[in-house]
Amino acid sequence: MYKNIKLKRTIYATEEHQMFQEVVQEYIKKHVLPHREKWEEQGYCDRAAWLEAGKLGLLNLTSAPEYGGGGLDFSFSALMIEEASRMGLVAPGFSMHSDIVAVYIETYGTEDLKQRYLPKMATGECIGSLGMSEPSTGSDVQAIKSNAVDAGDHWVLNGSKTFITIGYTSDFTIVACKTRPGTPQEGISLLVVDADTEGFSKGKPFKKIGLKESDTCELFFEDVKVPKENLIGEEGKGFIYMMKELPRERMTIALQSIGAMEGAIEDTIEYTQERTAFKQPIAGFQNTQFKLAELATQLQIQQVFVDRCVELLNEHQLTPETASMAKYATTEMEGKVTDECLQLFGGYGFIWEYPIARRYANARVTRIYGGTNEIMKVMIARKLFGKYTAQIKEMRRKRRMAKV
Ligand SMILES: Cc1cc2nc3c(=O)[nH]c(=O)nc-3n(C[C@H](O)[C@H](O)[C@H](O)COP(=O)(O)OP(=O)(O)OC[C@H]3O[C@@H](n4cnc5c(N)ncnc54)[C@H](O)[C@@H]3O)c2cc1C
């Protein structure tokens, strides 16, 4: 129904996009949905789903074909994220693997790293995760404590990470750590750490209020020897790389929210036409119609903005603050849409087997991960008040120096 009034999406306009969308839908119906309850119980997805996705060419979509990737532009990743989310899914976590982890390796890694990891990531034989957040710090990435000491031909890594998406199922993690501990610069670097390396251990998947089938866990590093060849890019440049890649990560979340809102509205239009009260369908009440009209309007506006952001990302023109706006606006709206839609389901909305309950629970985290929405506002405001915030920072720095 909502489809009837949706503007044509120019970013997904080609025949190739349509065919790809059908493959994604078939894959989800056949290889994901039938297993979802089992995955929710165990807290992680089975490897079989990854291998099937690999066979269908659904992993590493934007990686170069010489590394086994699809050689496609980001609009295909966007379509896959949105479609999966519209169908009520976030797991298996392909977006983290394909659109974030693989991109770090391909963009900044050596040829050796690309050859070792990307082809197996494309087939689903090797799953990658990204570890930035730590028990003592998430928003303030520069305050991480994990550190790696230079020991000649290898680094010795110590520390821990938390909240790591697909950390439990992954075969390796890109770990953000300080490689000059004890010096004033400290320098954040990114190391590829294989899960079977001695001293690397994992916690059990967390029991979460949403995203139950996608694992999130803690990682521990105790004197882990990481070969020097596993450094991504240059030593000490990890923070710069992370800042450069954050807009893409934020877009994956914005797209997830767009898909989830579309799915929630579709589900609610359907449900309210079937359910009756006072001898008429719930959809017959003006309140229902107005609510859905409001939500569909808001979604349409956001979709147009997000489509433009996808185009900008493809053109390498998407700025961090615009990506922050997309993430902030869509995730706030997702919270509102899933809440309002759940209300129209009445008591059934509170029951897990109804998709709207899952959508409501899953929506909550999008305002938190990938940088909280408060941090999104910090990024946007910094741009609005550029010179002014720089002056304040300088004043604070001087004050600190005076105290020393
Ligand atoms: C399901 C899930 C999956 C995740 N996946 C990953 C992953 O794969 N890899 C990874 O590295 N991390 C991951 N995270 C971690 C996530 O990115 C962090 O939780 C998030 O960045 C917030 O950090 P924090 O939890 O430490 O909160 P804190 O930084 O402790 O923040 C607490 C509160 O303070 C606010 N706050 C902090 N600083 C400011 C400020 N300057 N101005 C105003 N308010 C502020 C925050 O907005 C928040 O409301 C995941 C988290 C979850 C829940």
mmCIF file of C-alpha atoms in Angstrom, residues 112-323:
data_model
loop_
_atom_site.group_PDB
_atom_site.id
_atom_site.type_symbol
_atom_site.label_atom_id
_atom_site.label_comp_id
_atom_site.label_asym_id
_atom_site.label_seq_id
_atom_site.Cartn_x
_atom_site.Cartn_y
_atom_site.Cartn_z
ATOM 1 C CA ASP A 112 49.109 -9.143 1.318
ATOM 2 C CA LEU A 113 46.220 -8.340 3.720
ATOM 3 C CA LYS A 114 43.770 -7.966 0.829
ATOM 4 C CA GLN A 115 44.808 -11.324 -0.648
ATOM 5 C CA ARG A 116 44.671 -13.087 2.717
ATOM 6 C CA TYR A 117 41.282 -11.808 3.879
ATOM 7 C CA LEU A 118 39.039 -10.407 1.149
ATOM 8 C CA PRO A 119 38.452 -13.500 -1.069
ATOM 9 C CA LYS A 120 37.472 -15.621 1.948
ATOM 10 C CA MET A 121 35.288 -12.828 3.289
ATOM 11 C CA ALA A 122 33.457 -12.773 -0.036
ATOM 12 C CA THR A 123 32.601 -16.473 0.213
ATOM 13 C CA GLY A 124 31.569 -16.266 3.870
ATOM 14 C CA GLU A 125 34.356 -18.628 4.958
ATOM 15 C CA CYS A 126 35.953 -15.820 6.944
ATOM 16 C CA ILE A 127 33.884 -13.320 8.969
ATOM 17 C CA GLY A 128 35.303 -9.989 10.118
ATOM 18 C CA SER A 129 34.329 -7.666 12.984
ATOM 19 C CA LEU A 130 35.482 -4.244 14.179
ATOM 20 C CA GLY A 131 36.558 -3.465 17.743
ATOM 21 C CA MET A 132 36.643 0.179 18.758
ATOM 22 C CA SER A 133 34.486 0.407 21.911
ATOM 23 C CA GLU A 134 35.909 -0.612 25.265
ATOM 24 C CA PRO A 135 34.341 -1.212 28.678
ATOM 25 C CA SER A 136 35.532 2.209 29.882
ATOM 26 C CA THR A 137 34.920 4.213 26.716
ATOM 27 C CA GLY A 138 32.672 4.216 23.657
ATOM 28 C CA SER A 139 31.892 7.745 22.538
ATOM 29 C CA ASP A 140 35.398 9.017 23.256
ATOM 30 C CA VAL A 141 37.385 6.764 20.914
ATOM 31 C CA GLN A 142 40.636 8.600 21.603
ATOM 32 C CA ALA A 143 40.451 7.457 25.238
ATOM 33 C CA ILE A 144 40.789 3.736 24.397
ATOM 34 C CA LYS A 145 43.249 1.843 26.574
ATOM 35 C CA SER A 146 44.002 -1.287 24.497
ATOM 36 C CA ASN A 147 47.632 -1.072 23.511
ATOM 37 C CA ALA A 148 50.162 -2.865 21.371
ATOM 38 C CA VAL A 149 53.893 -2.742 22.100
ATOM 39 C CA ASP A 150 56.445 -3.085 19.311
ATOM 40 C CA ALA A 151 58.383 -6.347 19.779
ATOM 41 C CA GLY A 152 60.427 -6.487 16.585
ATOM 42 C CA ASP A 153 58.590 -8.630 14.032
ATOM 43 C CA HIS A 154 55.277 -8.465 15.923
ATOM 44 C CA TRP A 155 53.122 -6.367 18.253
ATOM 45 C CA VAL A 156 52.124 -7.514 21.733
ATOM 46 C CA LEU A 157 48.482 -6.567 22.209
ATOM 47 C CA ASN A 158 46.751 -6.163 25.585
ATOM 48 C CA GLY A 159 43.305 -4.833 26.468
ATOM 49 C CA SER A 160 39.651 -5.546 25.836
ATOM 50 C CA LYS A 161 36.736 -4.491 23.651
ATOM 51 C CA THR A 162 33.017 -4.603 24.272
ATOM 52 C CA PHE A 163 29.708 -4.515 22.358
ATOM 53 C CA ILE A 164 31.387 -5.996 19.291
ATOM 54 C CA THR A 165 28.878 -6.846 16.554
ATOM 55 C CA ILE A 166 29.463 -10.394 15.229
ATOM 56 C CA GLY A 167 32.445 -10.509 17.565
ATOM 57 C CA TYR A 168 31.440 -13.993 18.681
ATOM 58 C CA THR A 169 31.080 -15.487 15.191
ATOM 59 C CA SER A 170 33.897 -13.605 13.510
ATOM 60 C CA ASP A 171 37.193 -15.202 12.494
ATOM 61 C CA PHE A 172 39.124 -11.989 12.926
ATOM 62 C CA THR A 173 38.670 -8.534 14.390
ATOM 63 C CA ILE A 174 40.129 -5.224 13.353
ATOM 64 C CA VAL A 175 41.270 -3.900 16.725
ATOM 65 C CA ALA A 176 41.808 -0.193 17.397
ATOM 66 C CA CYS A 177 44.682 0.150 19.866
ATOM 67 C CA LYS A 178 47.421 2.514 20.931
ATOM 68 C CA THR A 179 50.796 1.605 19.478
ATOM 69 C CA ARG A 180 52.861 4.242 21.276
ATOM 70 C CA PRO A 181 51.680 3.712 24.841
ATOM 71 C CA GLY A 182 53.359 5.970 27.349
ATOM 72 C CA THR A 183 54.269 8.690 24.827
ATOM 73 C CA PRO A 184 52.278 11.941 24.565
ATOM 74 C CA GLN A 185 51.009 10.997 21.059
ATOM 75 C CA GLU A 186 50.140 7.392 21.926
ATOM 76 C CA GLY A 187 48.962 6.905 18.324
ATOM 77 C CA ILE A 188 45.922 4.796 17.491
ATOM 78 C CA SER A 189 46.554 1.986 15.003
ATOM 79 C CA LEU A 190 44.367 -0.731 13.508
ATOM 80 C CA LEU A 191 45.520 -4.350 13.775
ATOM 81 C CA VAL A 192 43.933 -7.414 12.187
ATOM 82 C CA VAL A 193 43.782 -10.044 14.926
ATOM 83 C CA ASP A 194 42.827 -13.622 14.073
ATOM 84 C CA ALA A 195 40.378 -15.230 16.483
ATOM 85 C CA ASP A 196 42.558 -18.320 16.948
ATOM 86 C CA THR A 197 45.634 -16.367 18.078
ATOM 87 C CA GLU A 198 46.895 -17.362 21.524
ATOM 88 C CA GLY A 199 45.740 -14.942 24.225
ATOM 89 C CA PHE A 200 42.641 -13.777 22.287
ATOM 90 C CA SER A 201 39.406 -14.851 24.018
ATOM 91 C CA LYS A 202 35.722 -13.933 23.735
ATOM 92 C CA GLY A 203 32.766 -13.554 26.060
ATOM 93 C CA LYS A 204 29.409 -15.221 25.389
ATOM 94 C CA PRO A 205 26.933 -13.220 23.254
ATOM 95 C CA PHE A 206 25.183 -10.600 25.424
ATOM 96 C CA LYS A 207 21.480 -11.094 26.174
ATOM 97 C CA LYS A 208 20.000 -7.998 24.545
ATOM 98 C CA ILE A 209 16.569 -6.385 24.403
ATOM 99 C CA GLY A 210 16.710 -6.363 20.595
ATOM 100 C CA LEU A 211 18.848 -7.580 17.695
ATOM 101 C CA LYS A 212 18.735 -10.909 19.465
ATOM 102 C CA GLU A 213 19.889 -12.967 16.500
ATOM 103 C CA SER A 214 22.927 -10.772 15.867
ATOM 104 C CA ASP A 215 25.713 -11.488 18.331
ATOM 105 C CA THR A 216 27.359 -8.758 20.355
ATOM 106 C CA CYS A 217 30.139 -9.671 22.762
ATOM 107 C CA GLU A 218 33.279 -8.758 24.661
ATOM 108 C CA LEU A 219 36.785 -9.518 23.375
ATOM 109 C CA PHE A 220 39.887 -9.932 25.550
ATOM 110 C CA PHE A 221 43.534 -9.667 24.549
ATOM 111 C CA GLU A 222 46.255 -10.941 26.825
ATOM 112 C CA ASP A 223 49.787 -10.689 25.430
ATOM 113 C CA VAL A 224 48.492 -11.481 21.963
ATOM 114 C CA LYS A 225 51.290 -11.625 19.383
ATOM 115 C CA VAL A 226 50.092 -9.874 16.222
ATOM 116 C CA PRO A 227 52.388 -10.105 13.166
ATOM 117 C CA LYS A 228 53.645 -6.741 11.900
ATOM 118 C CA GLU A 229 52.085 -7.554 8.492
ATOM 119 C CA ASN A 230 48.658 -7.312 10.156
ATOM 120 C CA LEU A 231 48.851 -3.556 10.636
ATOM 121 C CA ILE A 232 46.249 -1.753 8.509
ATOM 122 C CA GLY A 233 47.755 1.234 6.738
ATOM 123 C CA GLU A 234 50.301 3.318 8.624
ATOM 124 C CA GLU A 235 51.095 3.033 12.299
ATOM 125 C CA GLY A 236 49.442 5.852 14.292
ATOM 126 C CA LYS A 237 46.933 6.740 11.570
ATOM 127 C CA GLY A 238 44.078 4.535 12.800
ATOM 128 C CA PHE A 239 42.050 7.408 14.216
ATOM 129 C CA ILE A 240 42.191 9.269 10.907
ATOM 130 C CA TYR A 241 41.071 6.141 9.033
ATOM 131 C CA MET A 242 38.192 5.600 11.453
ATOM 132 C CA MET A 243 37.028 9.195 11.100
ATOM 133 C CA LYS A 244 37.151 8.859 7.305
ATOM 134 C CA GLU A 245 35.056 5.679 7.338
ATOM 135 C CA LEU A 246 32.480 6.744 9.923
ATOM 136 C CA PRO A 247 30.174 8.424 7.342
ATOM 137 C CA ARG A 248 29.768 5.065 5.577
ATOM 138 C CA GLU A 249 29.063 3.312 8.874
ATOM 139 C CA ARG A 250 26.492 5.970 9.738
ATOM 140 C CA MET A 251 24.802 5.547 6.377
ATOM 141 C CA THR A 252 24.450 1.804 6.950
ATOM 142 C CA ILE A 253 22.508 2.637 10.129
ATOM 143 C CA ALA A 254 20.394 5.326 8.436
ATOM 144 C CA LEU A 255 19.482 2.848 5.688
ATOM 145 C CA GLN A 256 18.641 0.209 8.255
ATOM 146 C CA SER A 257 16.259 2.700 9.869
ATOM 147 C CA ILE A 258 14.675 3.666 6.553
ATOM 148 C CA GLY A 259 13.993 -0.007 5.752
ATOM 149 C CA ALA A 260 12.643 -0.666 9.244
ATOM 150 C CA MET A 261 10.236 2.283 9.043
ATOM 151 C CA GLU A 262 8.959 1.173 5.673
ATOM 152 C CA GLY A 263 8.402 -2.353 6.963
ATOM 153 C CA ALA A 264 6.670 -1.101 10.116
ATOM 154 C CA ILE A 265 4.290 1.097 8.128
ATOM 155 C CA GLU A 266 3.511 -1.719 5.669
ATOM 156 C CA ASP A 267 2.869 -4.198 8.495
ATOM 157 C CA THR A 268 0.606 -1.723 10.272
ATOM 158 C CA ILE A 269 -1.444 -0.853 7.192
ATOM 159 C CA GLU A 270 -2.059 -4.579 6.705
ATOM 160 C CA TYR A 271 -2.857 -5.348 10.338
ATOM 161 C CA THR A 272 -5.227 -2.448 10.863
ATOM 162 C CA GLN A 273 -7.292 -3.529 7.887
ATOM 163 C CA GLU A 274 -7.747 -7.020 9.327
ATOM 164 C CA ARG A 275 -8.359 -6.214 12.974
ATOM 165 C CA THR A 276 -11.753 -4.874 13.952
ATOM 166 C CA ALA A 277 -13.106 -2.901 16.916
ATOM 167 C CA PHE A 278 -16.567 -1.435 17.391
ATOM 168 C CA LYS A 279 -17.668 -3.413 14.313
ATOM 169 C CA GLN A 280 -15.237 -1.800 11.942
ATOM 170 C CA PRO A 281 -11.602 -2.273 10.873
ATOM 171 C CA ILE A 282 -9.100 -0.329 12.987
ATOM 172 C CA ALA A 283 -8.037 1.210 9.662
ATOM 173 C CA GLY A 284 -11.476 2.819 9.461
ATOM 174 C CA PHE A 285 -10.767 5.182 12.386
ATOM 175 C CA GLN A 286 -9.523 8.558 11.364
ATOM 176 C CA ASN A 287 -6.861 8.386 14.084
ATOM 177 C CA THR A 288 -5.328 5.325 12.395
ATOM 178 C CA GLN A 289 -5.423 6.914 8.973
ATOM 179 C CA PHE A 290 -3.965 10.210 10.177
ATOM 180 C CA LYS A 291 -1.192 8.523 12.164
ATOM 181 C CA LEU A 292 -0.126 6.447 9.173
ATOM 182 C CA ALA A 293 -0.429 9.433 6.835
ATOM 183 C CA GLU A 294 1.886 11.416 9.138
ATOM 184 C CA LEU A 295 4.432 8.617 9.433
ATOM 185 C CA ALA A 296 4.433 7.842 5.694
ATOM 186 C CA THR A 297 4.991 11.538 4.955
ATOM 187 C CA GLN A 298 7.927 11.782 7.339
ATOM 188 C CA LEU A 299 9.442 8.603 5.933
ATOM 189 C CA GLN A 300 9.114 9.865 2.377
ATOM 190 C CA ILE A 301 10.949 13.085 3.249
ATOM 191 C CA GLN A 302 13.758 11.193 4.957
ATOM 192 C CA GLN A 303 14.042 8.688 2.123
ATOM 193 C CA VAL A 304 14.755 11.475 -0.358
ATOM 194 C CA PHE A 305 17.472 12.901 1.897
ATOM 195 C CA VAL A 306 19.054 9.496 2.491
ATOM 196 C CA ASP A 307 19.008 8.702 -1.243
ATOM 197 C CA ARG A 308 20.931 11.913 -1.846
ATOM 198 C CA CYS A 309 23.429 10.897 0.840
ATOM 199 C CA VAL A 310 23.930 7.525 -0.896
ATOM 200 C CA GLU A 311 24.664 9.374 -4.136
ATOM 201 C CA LEU A 312 27.132 11.621 -2.325
ATOM 202 C CA LEU A 313 28.828 8.612 -0.740
ATOM 203 C CA ASN A 314 29.185 7.023 -4.159
ATOM 204 C CA GLU A 315 30.754 10.259 -5.402
ATOM 205 C CA HIS A 316 33.085 10.363 -2.325
ATOM 206 C CA GLN A 317 31.467 13.682 -1.383
ATOM 207 C CA LEU A 318 29.521 12.726 1.747
ATOM 208 C CA THR A 319 30.743 14.835 4.664
ATOM 209 C CA PRO A 320 30.826 13.495 8.252
ATOM 210 C CA GLU A 321 28.264 16.056 9.400
ATOM 211 C CA THR A 322 25.776 15.251 6.620
ATOM 212 C CA ALA A 323 26.109 11.533 7.388
#
